[in-house]
Amino acid sequence: MKTIRVNLSDDSYNIFIDKGILKGIGDMLAKEKQPCKTLLITDKNIDRIYSHIVTESLAQHGFRVKSFTLTPGEDQKSLETAMILYEACFDHKLDRSSLIVALGGGVAGDMSGFVAATFMRGIPFIQIPTSLLAQVDSSIGGKVAVNHPRGKNMIGSFYQPLAVFIDTETLSTLPAIELVTGLVEVIKYGVIKDAELFEYIEKSLYDILQLDQKALLKIIATSCQIKADIVAEDEKEKHVRAILNYGHTIGHAIEALTHYKKYRHGEAVAIGMLYAARIAVEMGLTGSTVFERQLSLVKRLGLPLSTGLKPKDIIKTLYLDKKAVSGKLRFVLPTGIGEVIISDQVTEEILSHVLTGNFV
Ligand code: GLY
């Protein structure tokens, strides 16, 4: 078992990572929290496969569990769904000593975290992420949110979980495309902080895609450690945490312009990373191999390389993003593999030039 600490003084917590830990979750959780009333929030797909394992293990250790099952899909991440979940919290008579358990991907995690952060001004919650994206990114660091008609994740807070439990075996029931798009975030960690991780992905991509447990444990634990260190340094994204948005500036614009329907998050971020790398090369911040190595990985993953969107529409949308500061665009740009800078020096001229090019 790998244990990673997220150091945030009173809000510090552990991330536990191993193969098959779901069935022992009650035992592990009982070491972190007194048995209590518990609301397990999951979605229909995950419920079928994993809810009974988690519920039985928790019940064996005295947790009194009621479940709430969401319809899968990003459109469930809304204030309307939060209202329904508050009803479930009231019905189960949860109070500040109770617990919410988020079991599933990013939607279940963000939604449960938002409800946990706001019900009675905050009750404890744990994350049991079952998708690669949630395991390496959204379950860690306390960003919880719901969507607003005017933008994704616009209503939310920073609210840290009590613990995160990652069972690498859950990836065996994840659709292949979700594994591949989750890997984009792992590649991101390589580019922003860890050249060795990037090289490992280049060398071990086949093993990772074959769900070799040793390879999965290595990439997930390394990603979680990188994120834990960054979050510990800058929980509220005042400075260094922004580097986690590598590829997300243009990625989010692509998602927004295609109404979050055409591209999965990881697909849009992969294209965003390629554009960001091209911008860095164009500005003389790094050599072309930094771009080419990322392009080669994205190609090996079979991800889309173009969107057909107009550069001027992408640029217009970039200004609406919450990462734009005082009307200035902010980009995370690689200066090598494993090193990035945050820059507000990307001119519209460079942007438009790079966005006009393609990657084939
Ligand atoms: N997903 C970026 C962050 O947690 O800051």
Short mmCIF file of N, CA, C and O in Angstrom, two decimals, residues 168-259:
data_model
loop_
_atom_site.label_atom_id
_atom_site.label_comp_id
_atom_site.label_asym_id
_atom_site.label_seq_id
_atom_site.Cartn_x
_atom_site.Cartn_y
_atom_site.Cartn_z
N THR A 168 -6.65 0.60 -7.41
CA THR A 168 -6.23 0.57 -8.82
C THR A 168 -6.99 -0.49 -9.63
O THR A 168 -7.06 -0.42 -10.85
N GLU A 169 -7.57 -1.46 -8.92
CA GLU A 169 -8.33 -2.51 -9.64
C GLU A 169 -9.61 -1.98 -10.27
O GLU A 169 -10.15 -2.58 -11.19
N THR A 170 -10.12 -0.84 -9.75
CA THR A 170 -11.37 -0.32 -10.32
C THR A 170 -11.17 0.10 -11.79
O THR A 170 -12.13 0.22 -12.53
N LEU A 171 -9.90 0.29 -12.19
CA LEU A 171 -9.67 0.71 -13.57
C LEU A 171 -9.98 -0.41 -14.56
O LEU A 171 -10.15 -0.18 -15.75
N SER A 172 -10.10 -1.64 -14.05
CA SER A 172 -10.39 -2.76 -14.96
C SER A 172 -11.84 -2.70 -15.47
O SER A 172 -12.16 -3.31 -16.48
N THR A 173 -12.70 -1.94 -14.81
CA THR A 173 -14.08 -1.81 -15.31
C THR A 173 -14.33 -0.46 -15.97
O THR A 173 -15.44 -0.12 -16.33
N LEU A 174 -13.25 0.31 -16.13
CA LEU A 174 -13.38 1.64 -16.75
C LEU A 174 -13.34 1.49 -18.27
O LEU A 174 -12.47 0.80 -18.79
N PRO A 175 -14.25 2.15 -19.01
CA PRO A 175 -14.15 2.07 -20.47
C PRO A 175 -12.77 2.54 -20.95
O PRO A 175 -12.19 3.47 -20.38
N ALA A 176 -12.24 1.85 -21.99
CA ALA A 176 -10.87 2.13 -22.45
C ALA A 176 -10.64 3.62 -22.74
O ALA A 176 -9.59 4.17 -22.41
N ILE A 177 -11.64 4.27 -23.32
CA ILE A 177 -11.47 5.69 -23.67
C ILE A 177 -11.26 6.55 -22.42
O ILE A 177 -10.53 7.53 -22.43
N GLU A 178 -11.89 6.13 -21.31
CA GLU A 178 -11.74 6.89 -20.06
C GLU A 178 -10.33 6.70 -19.48
O GLU A 178 -9.78 7.59 -18.85
N LEU A 179 -9.77 5.52 -19.70
CA LEU A 179 -8.39 5.28 -19.25
C LEU A 179 -7.44 6.17 -20.04
O LEU A 179 -6.57 6.85 -19.49
N VAL A 180 -7.63 6.17 -21.36
CA VAL A 180 -6.76 6.94 -22.24
C VAL A 180 -6.87 8.44 -21.94
O VAL A 180 -5.85 9.15 -21.83
N THR A 181 -8.08 8.93 -21.76
CA THR A 181 -8.23 10.37 -21.52
C THR A 181 -7.74 10.74 -20.11
O THR A 181 -7.23 11.84 -19.90
N GLY A 182 -7.87 9.82 -19.16
CA GLY A 182 -7.32 10.06 -17.82
C GLY A 182 -5.79 10.15 -17.87
O GLY A 182 -5.17 10.92 -17.14
N LEU A 183 -5.21 9.37 -18.77
CA LEU A 183 -3.74 9.37 -18.90
C LEU A 183 -3.19 10.73 -19.32
O LEU A 183 -2.03 11.05 -19.04
N VAL A 184 -4.04 11.50 -19.99
CA VAL A 184 -3.59 12.84 -20.41
C VAL A 184 -3.17 13.66 -19.18
O VAL A 184 -2.17 14.37 -19.21
N GLU A 185 -3.91 13.52 -18.09
CA GLU A 185 -3.55 14.28 -16.88
C GLU A 185 -2.23 13.76 -16.30
O GLU A 185 -1.45 14.51 -15.72
N VAL A 186 -1.97 12.46 -16.46
CA VAL A 186 -0.71 11.90 -15.97
C VAL A 186 0.46 12.46 -16.82
O VAL A 186 1.50 12.85 -16.28
N ILE A 187 0.23 12.51 -18.13
CA ILE A 187 1.26 13.10 -19.02
C ILE A 187 1.50 14.55 -18.60
O ILE A 187 2.63 15.03 -18.55
N LYS A 188 0.39 15.24 -18.27
CA LYS A 188 0.50 16.64 -17.81
C LYS A 188 1.46 16.75 -16.62
O LYS A 188 2.32 17.63 -16.59
N TYR A 189 1.31 15.84 -15.64
CA TYR A 189 2.21 15.89 -14.47
C TYR A 189 3.67 15.73 -14.90
O TYR A 189 4.56 16.36 -14.35
N GLY A 190 3.89 14.85 -15.89
CA GLY A 190 5.25 14.66 -16.39
C GLY A 190 5.79 15.96 -16.97
O GLY A 190 6.91 16.37 -16.66
N VAL A 191 4.97 16.63 -17.77
CA VAL A 191 5.45 17.87 -18.42
C VAL A 191 5.69 18.96 -17.38
O VAL A 191 6.70 19.68 -17.44
N ILE A 192 4.78 19.08 -16.41
CA ILE A 192 4.94 20.25 -15.51
C ILE A 192 5.99 20.03 -14.43
O ILE A 192 6.57 20.96 -13.93
N LYS A 193 6.26 18.75 -14.06
CA LYS A 193 7.11 18.54 -12.88
C LYS A 193 8.09 17.39 -12.92
O LYS A 193 8.97 17.32 -12.09
N ASP A 194 7.90 16.41 -13.81
CA ASP A 194 8.64 15.17 -13.60
C ASP A 194 9.03 14.52 -14.94
O ASP A 194 8.27 13.72 -15.50
N ALA A 195 10.25 14.85 -15.38
CA ALA A 195 10.72 14.31 -16.66
C ALA A 195 10.81 12.78 -16.61
O ALA A 195 10.56 12.10 -17.60
N GLU A 196 11.11 12.25 -15.42
CA GLU A 196 11.24 10.79 -15.29
C GLU A 196 9.88 10.10 -15.48
O GLU A 196 9.78 9.06 -16.12
N LEU A 197 8.82 10.71 -14.92
CA LEU A 197 7.47 10.17 -15.12
C LEU A 197 7.12 10.20 -16.61
O LEU A 197 6.57 9.23 -17.15
N PHE A 198 7.44 11.30 -17.28
CA PHE A 198 7.14 11.42 -18.71
C PHE A 198 7.83 10.30 -19.50
O PHE A 198 7.23 9.62 -20.33
N GLU A 199 9.10 10.10 -19.18
CA GLU A 199 9.88 9.06 -19.85
C GLU A 199 9.30 7.66 -19.56
O GLU A 199 9.24 6.81 -20.43
N TYR A 200 8.88 7.48 -18.31
CA TYR A 200 8.29 6.19 -17.92
C TYR A 200 7.04 5.91 -18.76
O TYR A 200 6.83 4.80 -19.24
N ILE A 201 6.20 6.96 -18.95
CA ILE A 201 4.98 6.76 -19.77
C ILE A 201 5.39 6.41 -21.20
O ILE A 201 4.82 5.50 -21.82
N GLU A 202 6.38 7.12 -21.72
CA GLU A 202 6.83 6.82 -23.09
C GLU A 202 7.24 5.36 -23.21
O GLU A 202 6.92 4.68 -24.18
N LYS A 203 7.97 4.87 -22.19
CA LYS A 203 8.51 3.49 -22.25
C LYS A 203 7.46 2.45 -21.92
O LYS A 203 7.51 1.33 -22.41
N SER A 204 6.53 2.78 -21.02
CA SER A 204 5.63 1.75 -20.47
C SER A 204 4.18 1.90 -20.90
O SER A 204 3.29 1.34 -20.25
N LEU A 205 3.95 2.65 -21.97
CA LEU A 205 2.57 2.91 -22.37
C LEU A 205 1.78 1.62 -22.58
O LEU A 205 0.62 1.49 -22.16
N TYR A 206 2.43 0.64 -23.21
CA TYR A 206 1.73 -0.63 -23.46
C TYR A 206 1.29 -1.26 -22.14
O TYR A 206 0.13 -1.66 -21.98
N ASP A 207 2.21 -1.36 -21.17
CA ASP A 207 1.88 -1.97 -19.86
C ASP A 207 0.75 -1.21 -19.18
O ASP A 207 -0.15 -1.80 -18.60
N ILE A 208 0.82 0.11 -19.26
CA ILE A 208 -0.22 0.94 -18.60
C ILE A 208 -1.58 0.63 -19.23
O ILE A 208 -2.56 0.38 -18.53
N LEU A 209 -1.61 0.61 -20.56
CA LEU A 209 -2.89 0.38 -21.25
C LEU A 209 -3.39 -1.06 -21.05
O LEU A 209 -4.58 -1.33 -21.14
N GLN A 210 -2.45 -1.96 -20.75
CA GLN A 210 -2.84 -3.35 -20.43
C GLN A 210 -3.22 -3.49 -18.96
O GLN A 210 -3.42 -4.59 -18.46
N LEU A 211 -3.24 -2.38 -18.23
CA LEU A 211 -3.61 -2.34 -16.81
C LEU A 211 -2.66 -3.15 -15.92
O LEU A 211 -3.08 -3.77 -14.95
N ASP A 212 -1.39 -3.16 -16.30
CA ASP A 212 -0.38 -3.78 -15.43
C ASP A 212 -0.41 -3.04 -14.08
O ASP A 212 -0.21 -1.82 -14.03
N GLN A 213 -0.68 -3.79 -13.01
CA GLN A 213 -0.95 -3.15 -11.71
C GLN A 213 0.27 -2.39 -11.18
O GLN A 213 0.13 -1.35 -10.54
N LYS A 214 1.47 -2.92 -11.47
CA LYS A 214 2.68 -2.24 -10.99
C LYS A 214 2.83 -0.88 -11.69
O LYS A 214 3.14 0.14 -11.06
N ALA A 215 2.58 -0.90 -13.00
CA ALA A 215 2.69 0.35 -13.77
C ALA A 215 1.61 1.35 -13.32
O ALA A 215 1.89 2.54 -13.16
N LEU A 216 0.40 0.84 -13.08
CA LEU A 216 -0.68 1.74 -12.64
C LEU A 216 -0.35 2.37 -11.29
O LEU A 216 -0.52 3.57 -11.09
N LEU A 217 0.13 1.52 -10.37
CA LEU A 217 0.47 2.02 -9.04
C LEU A 217 1.54 3.12 -9.15
O LEU A 217 1.45 4.16 -8.52
N LYS A 218 2.52 2.87 -10.02
CA LYS A 218 3.62 3.84 -10.17
C LYS A 218 3.09 5.18 -10.72
O LYS A 218 3.37 6.24 -10.16
N ILE A 219 2.29 5.14 -11.80
CA ILE A 219 1.89 6.43 -12.39
C ILE A 219 0.86 7.15 -11.50
O ILE A 219 0.87 8.36 -11.40
N ILE A 220 0.00 6.38 -10.83
CA ILE A 220 -1.02 7.03 -9.99
C ILE A 220 -0.35 7.62 -8.74
O ILE A 220 -0.59 8.78 -8.39
N ALA A 221 0.51 6.83 -8.10
CA ALA A 221 1.17 7.34 -6.89
C ALA A 221 2.05 8.55 -7.21
O ALA A 221 2.06 9.54 -6.47
N THR A 222 2.77 8.49 -8.34
CA THR A 222 3.64 9.63 -8.68
C THR A 222 2.79 10.87 -8.95
O THR A 222 3.11 11.97 -8.50
N SER A 223 1.69 10.69 -9.68
CA SER A 223 0.81 11.83 -9.98
C SER A 223 0.23 12.42 -8.70
O SER A 223 0.21 13.64 -8.50
N CYS A 224 -0.24 11.53 -7.81
CA CYS A 224 -0.84 12.00 -6.55
C CYS A 224 0.20 12.75 -5.71
O CYS A 224 -0.12 13.76 -5.08
N GLN A 225 1.44 12.23 -5.70
CA GLN A 225 2.49 12.91 -4.92
C GLN A 225 2.75 14.31 -5.47
O GLN A 225 2.87 15.28 -4.70
N ILE A 226 2.80 14.41 -6.79
CA ILE A 226 3.05 15.73 -7.40
C ILE A 226 1.90 16.68 -7.04
O ILE A 226 2.11 17.81 -6.59
N LYS A 227 0.68 16.18 -7.18
CA LYS A 227 -0.46 17.07 -6.88
C LYS A 227 -0.48 17.42 -5.39
O LYS A 227 -0.74 18.57 -5.02
N ALA A 228 -0.22 16.43 -4.54
CA ALA A 228 -0.23 16.69 -3.09
C ALA A 228 0.79 17.77 -2.73
O ALA A 228 0.49 18.68 -1.94
N ASP A 229 1.98 17.71 -3.32
CA ASP A 229 3.02 18.71 -3.02
C ASP A 229 2.60 20.10 -3.48
O ASP A 229 2.79 21.09 -2.78
N ILE A 230 2.02 20.16 -4.67
CA ILE A 230 1.61 21.47 -5.20
C ILE A 230 0.47 22.06 -4.37
O ILE A 230 0.48 23.24 -4.01
N VAL A 231 -0.50 21.21 -4.01
CA VAL A 231 -1.65 21.69 -3.22
C VAL A 231 -1.17 22.14 -1.83
O VAL A 231 -1.64 23.15 -1.30
N ALA A 232 -0.21 21.40 -1.27
CA ALA A 232 0.29 21.76 0.07
C ALA A 232 0.98 23.14 0.01
O ALA A 232 0.94 23.90 0.97
N GLU A 233 1.58 23.44 -1.12
CA GLU A 233 2.28 24.73 -1.26
C GLU A 233 1.30 25.86 -1.52
O GLU A 233 1.54 27.00 -1.13
N ASP A 234 0.20 25.56 -2.19
CA ASP A 234 -0.70 26.64 -2.63
C ASP A 234 -2.13 26.11 -2.76
O ASP A 234 -2.64 25.93 -3.87
N GLU A 235 -2.77 25.89 -1.62
CA GLU A 235 -4.09 25.25 -1.62
C GLU A 235 -5.11 26.02 -2.48
O GLU A 235 -5.89 25.43 -3.23
N LYS A 236 -5.12 27.35 -2.36
CA LYS A 236 -6.20 28.14 -2.98
C LYS A 236 -5.85 28.70 -4.36
O LYS A 236 -6.47 29.66 -4.82
N GLU A 237 -4.84 28.13 -4.98
CA GLU A 237 -4.44 28.53 -6.34
C GLU A 237 -4.13 30.02 -6.46
O GLU A 237 -4.65 30.71 -7.34
N LYS A 238 -3.30 30.50 -5.52
CA LYS A 238 -2.88 31.91 -5.60
C LYS A 238 -1.65 32.04 -6.52
O LYS A 238 -1.38 33.07 -7.08
N HIS A 239 -0.86 30.96 -6.60
CA HIS A 239 0.32 31.03 -7.47
C HIS A 239 0.61 29.67 -8.11
O HIS A 239 0.04 29.34 -9.15
N VAL A 240 1.45 28.80 -7.43
CA VAL A 240 1.99 27.64 -8.13
C VAL A 240 0.93 26.61 -8.55
O VAL A 240 1.09 25.90 -9.55
N ARG A 241 -0.19 26.52 -7.81
CA ARG A 241 -1.21 25.53 -8.19
C ARG A 241 -1.70 25.73 -9.62
O ARG A 241 -2.15 24.78 -10.27
N ALA A 242 -1.58 26.96 -10.09
CA ALA A 242 -2.03 27.25 -11.47
C ALA A 242 -1.30 26.38 -12.50
O ALA A 242 -1.83 26.16 -13.60
N ILE A 243 -0.12 25.85 -12.16
CA ILE A 243 0.58 25.04 -13.17
C ILE A 243 -0.18 23.74 -13.47
O ILE A 243 0.02 23.11 -14.51
N LEU A 244 -1.07 23.36 -12.55
CA LEU A 244 -1.90 22.17 -12.81
C LEU A 244 -2.85 22.41 -13.99
O LEU A 244 -3.47 21.49 -14.50
N ASN A 245 -2.97 23.67 -14.38
CA ASN A 245 -3.86 23.99 -15.50
C ASN A 245 -3.15 23.90 -16.85
O ASN A 245 -3.67 24.38 -17.86
N TYR A 246 -1.97 23.30 -16.88
CA TYR A 246 -1.28 23.14 -18.17
C TYR A 246 -2.21 22.44 -19.17
O TYR A 246 -2.78 21.39 -18.86
N GLY A 247 -2.36 23.03 -20.32
CA GLY A 247 -3.23 22.45 -21.36
C GLY A 247 -4.70 22.77 -21.17
O GLY A 247 -5.52 22.53 -22.06
N HIS A 248 -5.04 23.31 -19.99
CA HIS A 248 -6.46 23.52 -19.68
C HIS A 248 -6.98 24.85 -20.20
O HIS A 248 -8.19 25.02 -20.35
N THR A 249 -6.09 25.81 -20.45
CA THR A 249 -6.55 27.13 -20.89
C THR A 249 -7.28 26.97 -22.23
O THR A 249 -8.47 27.26 -22.34
N ILE A 250 -6.56 26.46 -23.22
CA ILE A 250 -7.19 26.23 -24.52
C ILE A 250 -8.14 25.03 -24.44
O ILE A 250 -9.20 25.01 -25.05
N GLY A 251 -7.78 24.04 -23.62
CA GLY A 251 -8.65 22.86 -23.45
C GLY A 251 -10.06 23.26 -23.01
O GLY A 251 -11.06 22.80 -23.58
N HIS A 252 -10.15 24.13 -22.01
CA HIS A 252 -11.47 24.56 -21.54
C HIS A 252 -12.23 25.33 -22.61
O HIS A 252 -13.45 25.20 -22.74
N ALA A 253 -11.49 26.14 -23.40
CA ALA A 253 -12.16 26.89 -24.46
C ALA A 253 -12.75 25.92 -25.49
O ALA A 253 -13.89 26.10 -25.96
N ILE A 254 -11.99 24.86 -25.81
CA ILE A 254 -12.48 23.86 -26.77
C ILE A 254 -13.74 23.19 -26.22
O ILE A 254 -14.74 23.01 -26.92
N GLU A 255 -13.68 22.83 -24.92
CA GLU A 255 -14.86 22.19 -24.31
C GLU A 255 -16.07 23.12 -24.33
O GLU A 255 -17.18 22.71 -24.66
N ALA A 256 -15.84 24.39 -23.96
CA ALA A 256 -16.96 25.34 -23.87
C ALA A 256 -17.56 25.58 -25.25
O ALA A 256 -18.79 25.57 -25.42
N LEU A 257 -16.68 25.75 -26.27
CA LEU A 257 -17.19 26.05 -27.62
C LEU A 257 -17.95 24.86 -28.22
O LEU A 257 -18.76 25.03 -29.12
N THR A 258 -17.67 23.66 -27.73
CA THR A 258 -18.36 22.48 -28.26
C THR A 258 -19.38 21.97 -27.23
O THR A 258 -19.81 20.83 -27.27
N HIS A 259 -19.73 22.89 -26.31
CA HIS A 259 -20.81 22.65 -25.33
C HIS A 259 -20.59 21.37 -24.50
O HIS A 259 -21.55 20.69 -24.14
#
